[in-house]
XYZ file of C-alpha atoms in Angstrom:
562
model
C 113.087 207.078 135.912
C 110.205 209.171 135.073
C 112.244 212.207 134.638
C 114.620 210.620 132.167
C 111.557 209.643 130.185
C 110.182 213.135 130.219
C 113.596 214.546 128.983
C 113.822 212.119 126.104
C 110.356 212.817 124.953
C 111.176 216.620 124.855
C 114.282 216.080 122.887
C 112.422 214.089 120.224
C 109.712 216.723 119.784
C 112.478 219.455 119.334
C 114.281 217.387 116.724
C 111.024 216.995 114.764
C 110.095 220.516 114.845
C 113.637 221.540 113.591
C 113.500 219.263 110.617
C 110.073 220.507 109.703
C 111.136 224.270 109.556
C 114.166 223.342 107.301
C 111.705 221.644 104.755
C 109.680 224.529 104.529
C 112.433 226.922 103.844
C 113.697 224.764 100.958
C 110.367 224.820 99.230
C 110.004 228.638 99.348
C 113.338 229.088 97.445
C 112.581 226.493 94.543
C 109.095 226.306 92.872
C 107.407 228.690 95.211
C 105.425 231.850 94.305
C 108.549 233.903 94.245
C 110.666 231.794 91.861
C 110.911 232.745 88.250
C 111.259 230.120 85.150
C 113.924 230.980 82.554
C 113.310 230.758 78.757
C 114.067 227.629 77.037
C 113.255 225.876 73.439
C 112.545 222.046 72.858
C 112.944 220.550 69.360
C 111.034 217.409 68.401
C 111.943 215.763 65.044
C 109.345 213.200 63.616
C 110.826 212.296 60.160
C 114.097 210.706 61.100
C 114.779 207.308 59.584
C 117.042 204.787 61.440
C 119.147 203.014 59.001
C 121.063 199.702 59.806
C 123.949 198.266 57.779
C 123.295 195.030 55.649
C 124.098 191.797 57.333
C 126.100 189.203 55.463
C 124.605 185.544 55.517
C 126.285 182.341 55.032
C 124.178 179.410 53.550
C 126.971 176.821 53.381
C 126.464 173.882 55.911
C 129.123 173.068 58.314
C 130.756 169.638 57.425
C 131.320 167.412 60.475
C 134.206 165.046 59.948
C 133.376 161.581 61.623
C 136.363 160.308 63.786
C 138.472 157.773 62.322
C 137.839 154.304 63.331
C 140.720 152.526 64.941
C 141.658 149.340 66.715
C 140.633 149.549 70.265
C 141.480 146.940 72.871
C 139.403 146.670 75.893
C 140.872 144.933 78.897
C 138.750 143.604 81.761
C 140.055 143.027 85.092
C 138.118 140.717 87.272
C 138.801 140.982 91.030
C 137.252 139.143 93.894
C 135.657 141.448 96.335
C 134.846 140.017 99.824
C 132.853 141.840 102.235
C 134.144 141.705 105.732
C 132.391 139.360 107.934
C 130.184 140.859 110.432
C 128.072 139.349 113.249
C 124.733 140.704 112.694
C 122.078 139.702 115.179
C 118.824 139.571 113.279
C 115.854 140.245 115.558
C 113.290 139.402 112.729
C 111.688 135.897 113.063
C 110.049 134.185 110.037
C 106.598 132.646 110.751
C 105.910 129.387 109.077
C 102.854 127.116 109.061
C 103.439 123.913 110.891
C 102.823 120.727 108.842
C 100.118 118.491 110.044
C 101.664 115.324 111.462
C 100.233 112.122 110.112
C 98.315 110.033 112.738
C 100.308 107.015 113.801
C 98.714 104.106 111.843
C 98.585 100.709 113.341
C 98.255 97.969 110.403
C 97.255 95.109 112.613
C 95.034 94.387 115.315
C 93.710 91.114 116.890
C 90.272 90.813 118.896
C 89.297 88.176 121.285
C 86.103 87.645 123.397
C 84.001 85.239 125.427
C 80.186 85.053 125.679
C 77.369 82.972 126.745
C 76.091 80.000 124.730
C 79.890 78.835 124.891
C 80.727 81.386 122.579
C 84.272 81.995 121.444
C 84.944 85.308 119.444
C 88.411 85.592 117.779
C 89.324 88.110 114.812
C 92.599 89.359 113.387
C 93.267 92.041 110.793
C 96.985 92.343 109.324
C 97.784 95.135 106.766
C 100.670 96.897 105.497
C 100.979 100.580 106.446
C 100.808 103.702 104.227
C 102.255 102.873 100.733
C 101.784 104.442 97.217
C 103.262 101.352 95.725
C 101.328 98.407 97.037
C 98.636 97.439 99.521
C 98.266 94.031 100.967
C 96.901 92.254 104.011
C 94.935 89.252 105.526
C 92.032 88.660 107.891
C 91.233 85.704 110.012
C 87.885 85.025 111.833
C 86.696 82.257 114.142
C 83.275 82.533 115.877
C 81.907 79.617 117.420
C 78.859 78.944 119.914
C 79.151 75.536 121.571
C 75.430 75.629 122.546
C 72.220 77.096 120.913
C 68.642 77.733 121.418
C 67.395 74.037 121.130
C 69.026 70.880 122.728
C 72.344 72.724 123.474
C 75.089 71.251 121.289
C 72.499 70.105 118.732
C 72.033 73.883 117.596
C 75.643 74.761 117.978
C 77.283 76.903 114.946
C 80.772 77.708 113.886
C 81.848 80.174 111.164
C 85.565 80.347 110.352
C 87.491 82.192 107.598
C 90.865 83.367 106.291
C 91.448 85.744 103.525
C 94.528 87.405 101.726
C 94.450 90.286 99.411
C 96.686 92.715 97.594
C 97.043 95.510 95.077
C 99.873 96.959 93.079
C 99.789 100.449 91.759
C 101.648 100.978 88.542
C 101.805 103.898 86.153
C 98.098 104.280 85.328
C 97.391 100.671 86.123
C 96.106 98.842 89.343
C 96.470 95.109 89.506
C 94.942 93.181 92.515
C 93.600 89.788 93.762
C 92.025 88.067 96.698
C 92.005 84.523 97.873
C 89.831 83.155 100.640
C 88.711 79.914 102.518
C 85.796 79.589 104.768
C 84.291 76.718 106.736
C 80.754 76.944 108.160
C 79.097 74.436 110.497
C 75.481 74.202 111.223
C 72.968 71.677 112.477
C 69.378 70.853 111.328
C 67.761 71.651 114.627
C 64.400 72.473 113.406
C 62.752 69.405 114.794
C 60.253 69.038 117.799
C 62.674 68.888 120.854
C 60.147 66.847 122.824
C 61.117 63.384 121.519
C 61.521 60.044 123.156
C 64.691 59.354 121.348
C 67.474 61.831 121.728
C 68.913 63.129 118.345
C 72.519 62.534 117.599
C 73.905 65.892 116.570
C 76.484 64.260 114.152
C 73.585 63.010 112.182
C 72.023 66.539 111.710
C 75.137 68.478 111.033
C 76.033 70.225 107.813
C 79.399 71.545 106.877
C 80.272 73.915 104.031
C 83.774 74.496 102.523
C 84.116 77.738 100.609
C 86.935 78.765 98.380
C 86.904 82.088 96.473
C 89.651 83.657 94.313
C 89.667 86.870 92.263
C 91.996 88.681 90.091
C 91.466 92.152 88.472
C 93.067 94.991 86.761
C 91.895 98.529 86.126
C 92.956 102.117 84.986
C 90.204 103.979 86.701
C 92.629 106.497 87.957
C 94.620 106.898 84.744
C 92.528 109.768 83.214
C 92.676 108.014 79.828
C 89.596 108.333 77.395
C 89.088 104.605 77.661
C 88.664 103.286 81.125
C 88.087 99.698 81.958
C 88.006 97.204 84.777
C 88.364 93.485 84.031
C 88.121 90.629 86.551
C 88.014 86.926 86.848
C 86.450 85.209 89.799
C 86.206 81.561 90.916
C 84.014 80.368 93.583
C 83.989 76.717 94.910
C 81.601 75.279 97.294
C 81.044 71.741 98.741
C 79.085 70.327 101.798
C 78.992 67.175 103.926
C 76.533 65.414 101.396
C 78.988 65.489 98.627
C 77.359 68.496 96.800
C 79.907 70.407 94.714
C 79.615 73.752 92.802
C 82.192 75.737 90.791
C 81.301 78.996 89.112
C 83.914 80.733 86.992
C 82.883 84.258 86.246
C 84.465 86.791 83.985
C 83.428 90.617 84.176
C 84.345 93.569 82.057
C 83.344 97.161 82.585
C 84.482 99.674 80.048
C 83.700 103.495 79.309
C 85.005 105.554 76.468
C 84.773 109.359 76.818
C 83.599 110.733 73.331
C 83.826 114.220 74.631
C 83.417 116.262 77.780
C 79.452 115.619 77.967
C 79.068 112.075 76.292
C 80.439 108.592 76.718
C 79.761 105.091 75.452
C 79.947 102.203 78.015
C 80.024 98.503 77.379
C 79.523 95.890 80.292
C 80.001 92.213 79.828
C 79.578 89.103 82.135
C 80.199 85.389 81.461
C 79.434 82.870 84.131
C 79.997 79.065 83.910
C 78.661 77.021 86.576
C 79.069 73.454 87.263
C 76.866 71.704 89.842
C 77.022 68.047 90.955
C 75.007 66.209 93.527
C 72.682 63.379 92.503
C 72.864 64.832 88.931
C 75.395 66.759 87.091
C 74.145 70.288 85.754
C 76.041 72.959 83.712
C 74.507 76.502 83.792
C 75.859 79.153 81.464
C 74.969 82.950 81.690
C 76.151 85.646 79.221
C 75.179 89.227 79.415
C 76.175 92.319 77.127
C 75.131 95.784 78.022
C 76.002 98.611 75.673
C 74.935 102.057 76.820
C 75.310 105.680 75.454
C 75.301 108.481 77.946
C 74.992 112.240 77.362
C 75.030 115.231 79.795
C 72.531 118.080 78.935
C 73.290 120.879 81.454
C 71.769 119.417 84.619
C 70.152 116.410 82.816
C 71.871 113.081 82.188
C 70.235 110.712 79.575
C 71.306 106.864 79.340
C 70.034 104.686 76.612
C 70.978 101.324 75.872
C 69.999 97.524 75.945
C 70.802 94.471 78.103
C 71.239 91.372 76.072
C 71.172 88.166 78.097
C 71.276 84.381 77.502
C 70.914 81.612 80.020
C 71.332 77.954 79.752
C 68.722 77.162 82.667
C 65.854 74.685 82.066
C 63.968 75.006 85.446
C 60.447 76.052 84.853
C 60.966 76.484 81.197
C 63.197 79.413 81.752
C 63.277 81.875 78.813
C 66.887 81.558 77.420
C 67.320 84.676 75.159
C 66.264 88.054 76.489
C 66.688 91.620 75.493
C 65.898 94.499 77.857
C 65.479 98.201 76.989
C 67.556 100.461 79.264
C 66.561 104.081 79.509
C 67.317 106.359 82.382
C 66.935 110.078 82.955
C 68.415 111.808 85.695
C 68.009 115.618 86.727
C 70.495 117.130 89.027
C 69.355 120.846 89.544
C 72.026 121.338 92.418
C 75.362 119.644 91.666
C 76.114 116.921 94.346
C 73.123 118.112 96.515
C 69.860 116.912 94.780
C 69.213 114.364 92.220
C 65.893 112.763 90.916
C 65.800 110.121 88.341
C 63.517 107.698 86.502
C 63.926 104.757 83.936
C 63.032 101.403 82.679
C 65.106 98.259 82.398
C 65.347 94.579 83.178
C 68.164 92.066 84.074
C 69.059 88.327 84.293
C 70.383 87.827 87.754
C 72.813 85.053 88.596
C 71.857 82.756 91.415
C 74.296 80.120 92.908
C 74.191 77.612 95.748
C 77.237 79.616 97.098
C 74.987 82.606 97.558
C 71.899 80.844 98.655
C 73.707 78.698 101.432
C 74.846 81.874 103.072
C 71.267 83.258 102.996
C 69.812 80.168 104.305
C 72.120 77.259 105.504
C 69.358 74.754 105.999
C 68.638 73.914 102.369
C 67.984 70.319 101.395
C 70.022 68.222 99.109
C 69.465 68.097 95.369
C 67.705 71.428 95.008
C 67.434 72.911 91.453
C 68.735 76.391 91.104
C 67.716 78.958 88.297
C 68.614 82.353 87.298
C 66.021 85.020 88.361
C 64.697 86.884 85.315
C 63.728 90.495 86.070
C 61.737 90.948 82.894
C 60.412 94.617 83.352
C 61.284 97.268 85.946
C 59.797 100.885 86.025
C 61.554 102.865 88.625
C 62.050 106.291 90.011
C 64.044 107.894 92.819
C 65.934 110.700 94.347
C 68.853 111.338 96.524
C 69.584 114.776 98.567
C 72.557 115.993 100.490
C 71.698 118.678 102.961
C 74.783 120.761 104.254
C 76.801 117.455 104.122
C 74.911 116.731 107.494
C 71.715 114.758 106.196
C 71.750 112.268 103.383
C 68.311 111.236 101.896
C 67.598 108.431 99.428
C 64.397 107.130 98.138
C 63.384 104.743 95.497
C 60.102 103.289 94.111
C 59.762 100.526 91.639
C 57.279 98.190 89.949
C 58.911 94.779 88.747
C 58.088 91.435 87.359
C 60.065 88.380 87.845
C 60.188 84.993 86.420
C 61.765 82.060 88.383
C 61.824 84.076 91.648
C 62.974 81.686 94.206
C 61.400 81.085 97.648
C 62.286 78.875 100.534
C 59.627 76.338 101.680
C 59.820 73.467 104.143
C 60.706 70.201 102.520
C 57.767 67.766 102.252
C 60.085 64.846 103.065
C 61.828 66.583 105.969
C 60.412 69.707 107.619
C 63.791 70.633 109.209
C 65.208 71.398 105.615
C 64.125 73.762 102.957
C 63.454 73.222 99.298
C 63.756 76.010 96.506
C 60.415 76.684 94.940
C 59.405 78.786 92.022
C 56.179 80.730 91.074
C 54.698 79.012 87.913
C 54.429 82.369 86.066
C 55.073 85.984 86.661
C 55.701 87.318 90.217
C 54.915 91.149 90.524
C 56.713 93.104 92.986
C 55.979 96.645 94.276
C 59.168 97.993 95.969
C 59.632 101.024 98.157
C 63.090 101.875 99.612
C 63.751 104.739 101.852
C 67.021 105.770 103.847
C 67.903 108.747 106.046
C 71.351 109.334 107.566
C 72.452 112.106 109.729
C 76.266 112.707 110.164
C 77.792 115.100 112.537
C 81.632 115.173 112.236
C 82.988 112.028 113.593
C 80.933 112.095 116.845
C 77.260 111.156 115.991
C 75.836 109.131 113.295
C 72.013 108.281 113.087
C 70.126 106.518 110.397
C 66.898 104.993 109.433
C 66.164 102.728 106.565
C 63.185 100.666 105.476
C 62.601 98.198 102.422
C 58.987 97.335 101.704
C 58.109 94.701 99.068
C 54.487 93.706 98.062
C 54.500 90.299 96.343
C 51.756 89.080 93.979
C 52.392 85.541 93.173
C 50.772 83.596 90.375
C 50.655 80.084 91.547
C 52.033 80.029 95.033
C 49.729 80.452 98.015
C 52.245 82.849 99.685
C 55.696 84.442 99.017
C 57.167 81.835 101.216
C 59.746 83.240 103.761
C 59.934 86.617 102.055
C 58.841 89.307 104.538
C 57.198 92.326 103.219
C 58.804 94.891 105.384
C 62.351 95.089 106.689
C 63.544 98.288 108.621
C 66.166 99.346 111.049
C 67.338 102.325 113.090
C 70.977 102.701 113.846
C 73.141 105.141 115.757
C 76.795 105.675 116.539
C 78.298 107.839 119.192
C 81.956 108.643 119.639
C 82.596 110.162 123.100
C 85.861 112.100 122.910
C 87.502 109.328 121.105
C 87.415 107.396 124.361
C 84.130 105.414 124.131
C 82.410 104.398 121.065
C 78.717 103.344 121.203
C 76.878 101.409 118.430
C 73.269 100.527 118.519
C 70.702 98.942 115.933
C 67.136 98.340 116.395
C 65.643 96.422 113.500
C 62.242 95.068 112.415
C 61.522 92.064 110.175
C 58.032 91.276 109.252
C 56.306 88.029 109.502
C 56.310 85.652 106.588
C 54.792 82.053 105.856
C 56.210 78.574 105.543
C 54.254 75.321 104.604
C 54.493 72.419 106.802
C 53.494 68.945 105.226
C 51.886 66.309 107.576
C 52.275 62.595 107.473
C 48.865 62.146 106.250
C 49.557 64.054 102.971
C 47.949 67.420 104.080
C 49.755 70.697 104.575
C 49.250 73.689 106.841
C 50.523 77.339 106.654
C 52.644 78.387 109.515
C 53.534 82.066 109.990
C 56.943 83.052 111.420
C 57.214 85.630 113.910
C 57.328 89.591 113.601
C 61.069 90.207 114.625
C 61.951 93.172 116.747
C 65.615 93.105 117.825
C 67.950 95.340 119.706
C 71.686 95.147 119.476
C 74.261 97.260 121.458
C 78.003 97.405 121.237
C 80.346 99.602 123.295
C 84.259 100.083 123.039
C 86.305 101.564 125.672
C 89.894 102.593 124.500
C 92.395 102.515 127.222
C 95.032 103.659 124.781
C 95.780 103.669 121.130
C 96.666 99.909 121.377
C 94.208 98.373 123.974
C 90.566 98.541 123.799
C 87.857 96.640 125.594
C 84.399 95.881 124.045
C 81.045 94.457 124.993
C 78.472 93.322 122.579
C 74.903 92.585 123.417
C 72.513 90.892 120.793
C 68.783 90.500 121.030
C 68.298 92.524 124.303
C 64.548 91.974 124.039
C 65.165 88.177 124.663
C 62.800 86.900 121.990
C 63.475 83.503 120.467
C 61.940 84.427 117.329
C 61.776 82.407 114.101
C 63.168 83.802 110.906
C 62.599 80.345 109.173
C 59.662 78.139 110.356
C 60.874 75.693 113.201
C 64.224 77.566 113.748
C 64.122 79.809 116.826
C 66.930 82.141 117.380
C 69.179 82.695 120.487
C 67.844 84.759 123.386
C 70.078 87.382 124.897
C 73.569 86.825 123.615
C 76.621 88.757 125.348
C 80.140 88.796 124.166
C 82.962 90.783 125.933
C 86.733 90.878 125.285
C 89.787 93.093 124.260
C 91.499 94.062 121.172
C 95.020 94.823 120.755
C 96.585 97.107 117.848
C 100.290 96.868 116.703
């Protein structure tokens, strides 16, 4: 192999050398030193002129003849074309949002229980289900205790009621009404239980029959410039001692939006009371309250007047009254923080229908008068912290004429008369409330209402405690067990007991501390068991002089929804 490579290399060298020799020979025979140039003559002309022939130009424009318009018939042919059917297996899946299902709603439920003191507890609620056309329902209640804290059946109590209600939703208009009947039976057991002669409970019983009817209409959800709500309410009351009272009341609330930041409101009230016991009395109340409201950025101003007239004659009642109404509210954070202040006054309607619910041990032939709040200067605030904590506070200085008080009757200390302060009763009021809400599981609250009374002629503000406070809490344990608790405090007050010798003595009621608990255990969406425990501290306290309350009261039972 090496020999072949040497031979090839030698051949290439020989060829290159041969070609080099040939090129050298050619150069010596052309322009080399031995070559000779022949004579030649070159002529260069500088003055030659190049002449081109004249070109002919045509300035006439070309005429373009437009095509002749002729009749042209266009024919269209429509044909149905069908794509051949193909079985295509689409692998793509469209994701959709699942709609939330409405919780099954049970419109009716009944509740039944038994407790100590021979207590029977029955309640029923019946209502239609979801509807955007109408709402209607009924409720019944019967709670009775065959025995009480004094002389067993002599302090028995029974409260029964039945109510029906309904609303119809029309285009921009709502029409509704309510009708109810109640029967309450009590006993005047505020006597000394140590007696030689037993007391027949039928001679100390009191029975109230109550009828209430209401009809109303409003367009609050119509969005119209003029919003209104008008209602007619009739309350009727009678008792075992042939007392009768009828109250026919008409109420109108209206608001006209002038523009986006201002409105004009007019509220009117008319109440006609007919009262009959040993005497017949007619009482008329009329109120008219025009108000102008304006929103100035974060500030809202209300200016108006409250014009009121009463037909009362008790304690030389002032018949015609005009109260200035001014309120300024400042809301630096919308729906989160509000402070306000103002002045005003009002004439408040008072009826036996209301008083006998507050104190069922009233004597016969009491005289009722409207409560005249002549002047009120007030200020307050409300705050919403992260929708978890809600705070409310209010302070006010008020003066009243014909403020009513309960005092033991001079003729029968087991009953109470209505007494009035002869002059002006000044009241300093302080109210505070704080509520903590965490989802639907925990709710804790605290509220307190303090009133300092300064009477003109009465020795004390009879049976009006200065301080009332309560702490309440609710806990929902996995929608299975629901706990409710309330601890409340009612300060002491005074009553006046008249002796047989004509003298009288002040008697102070108890300061009340009471704890109530309630628990519901849900077996299913239909069946629930409940237990209520009232007055767990077991104090037989007196809210009214000579009337001790029940000790520990336990009620247990079940409820069924359908």
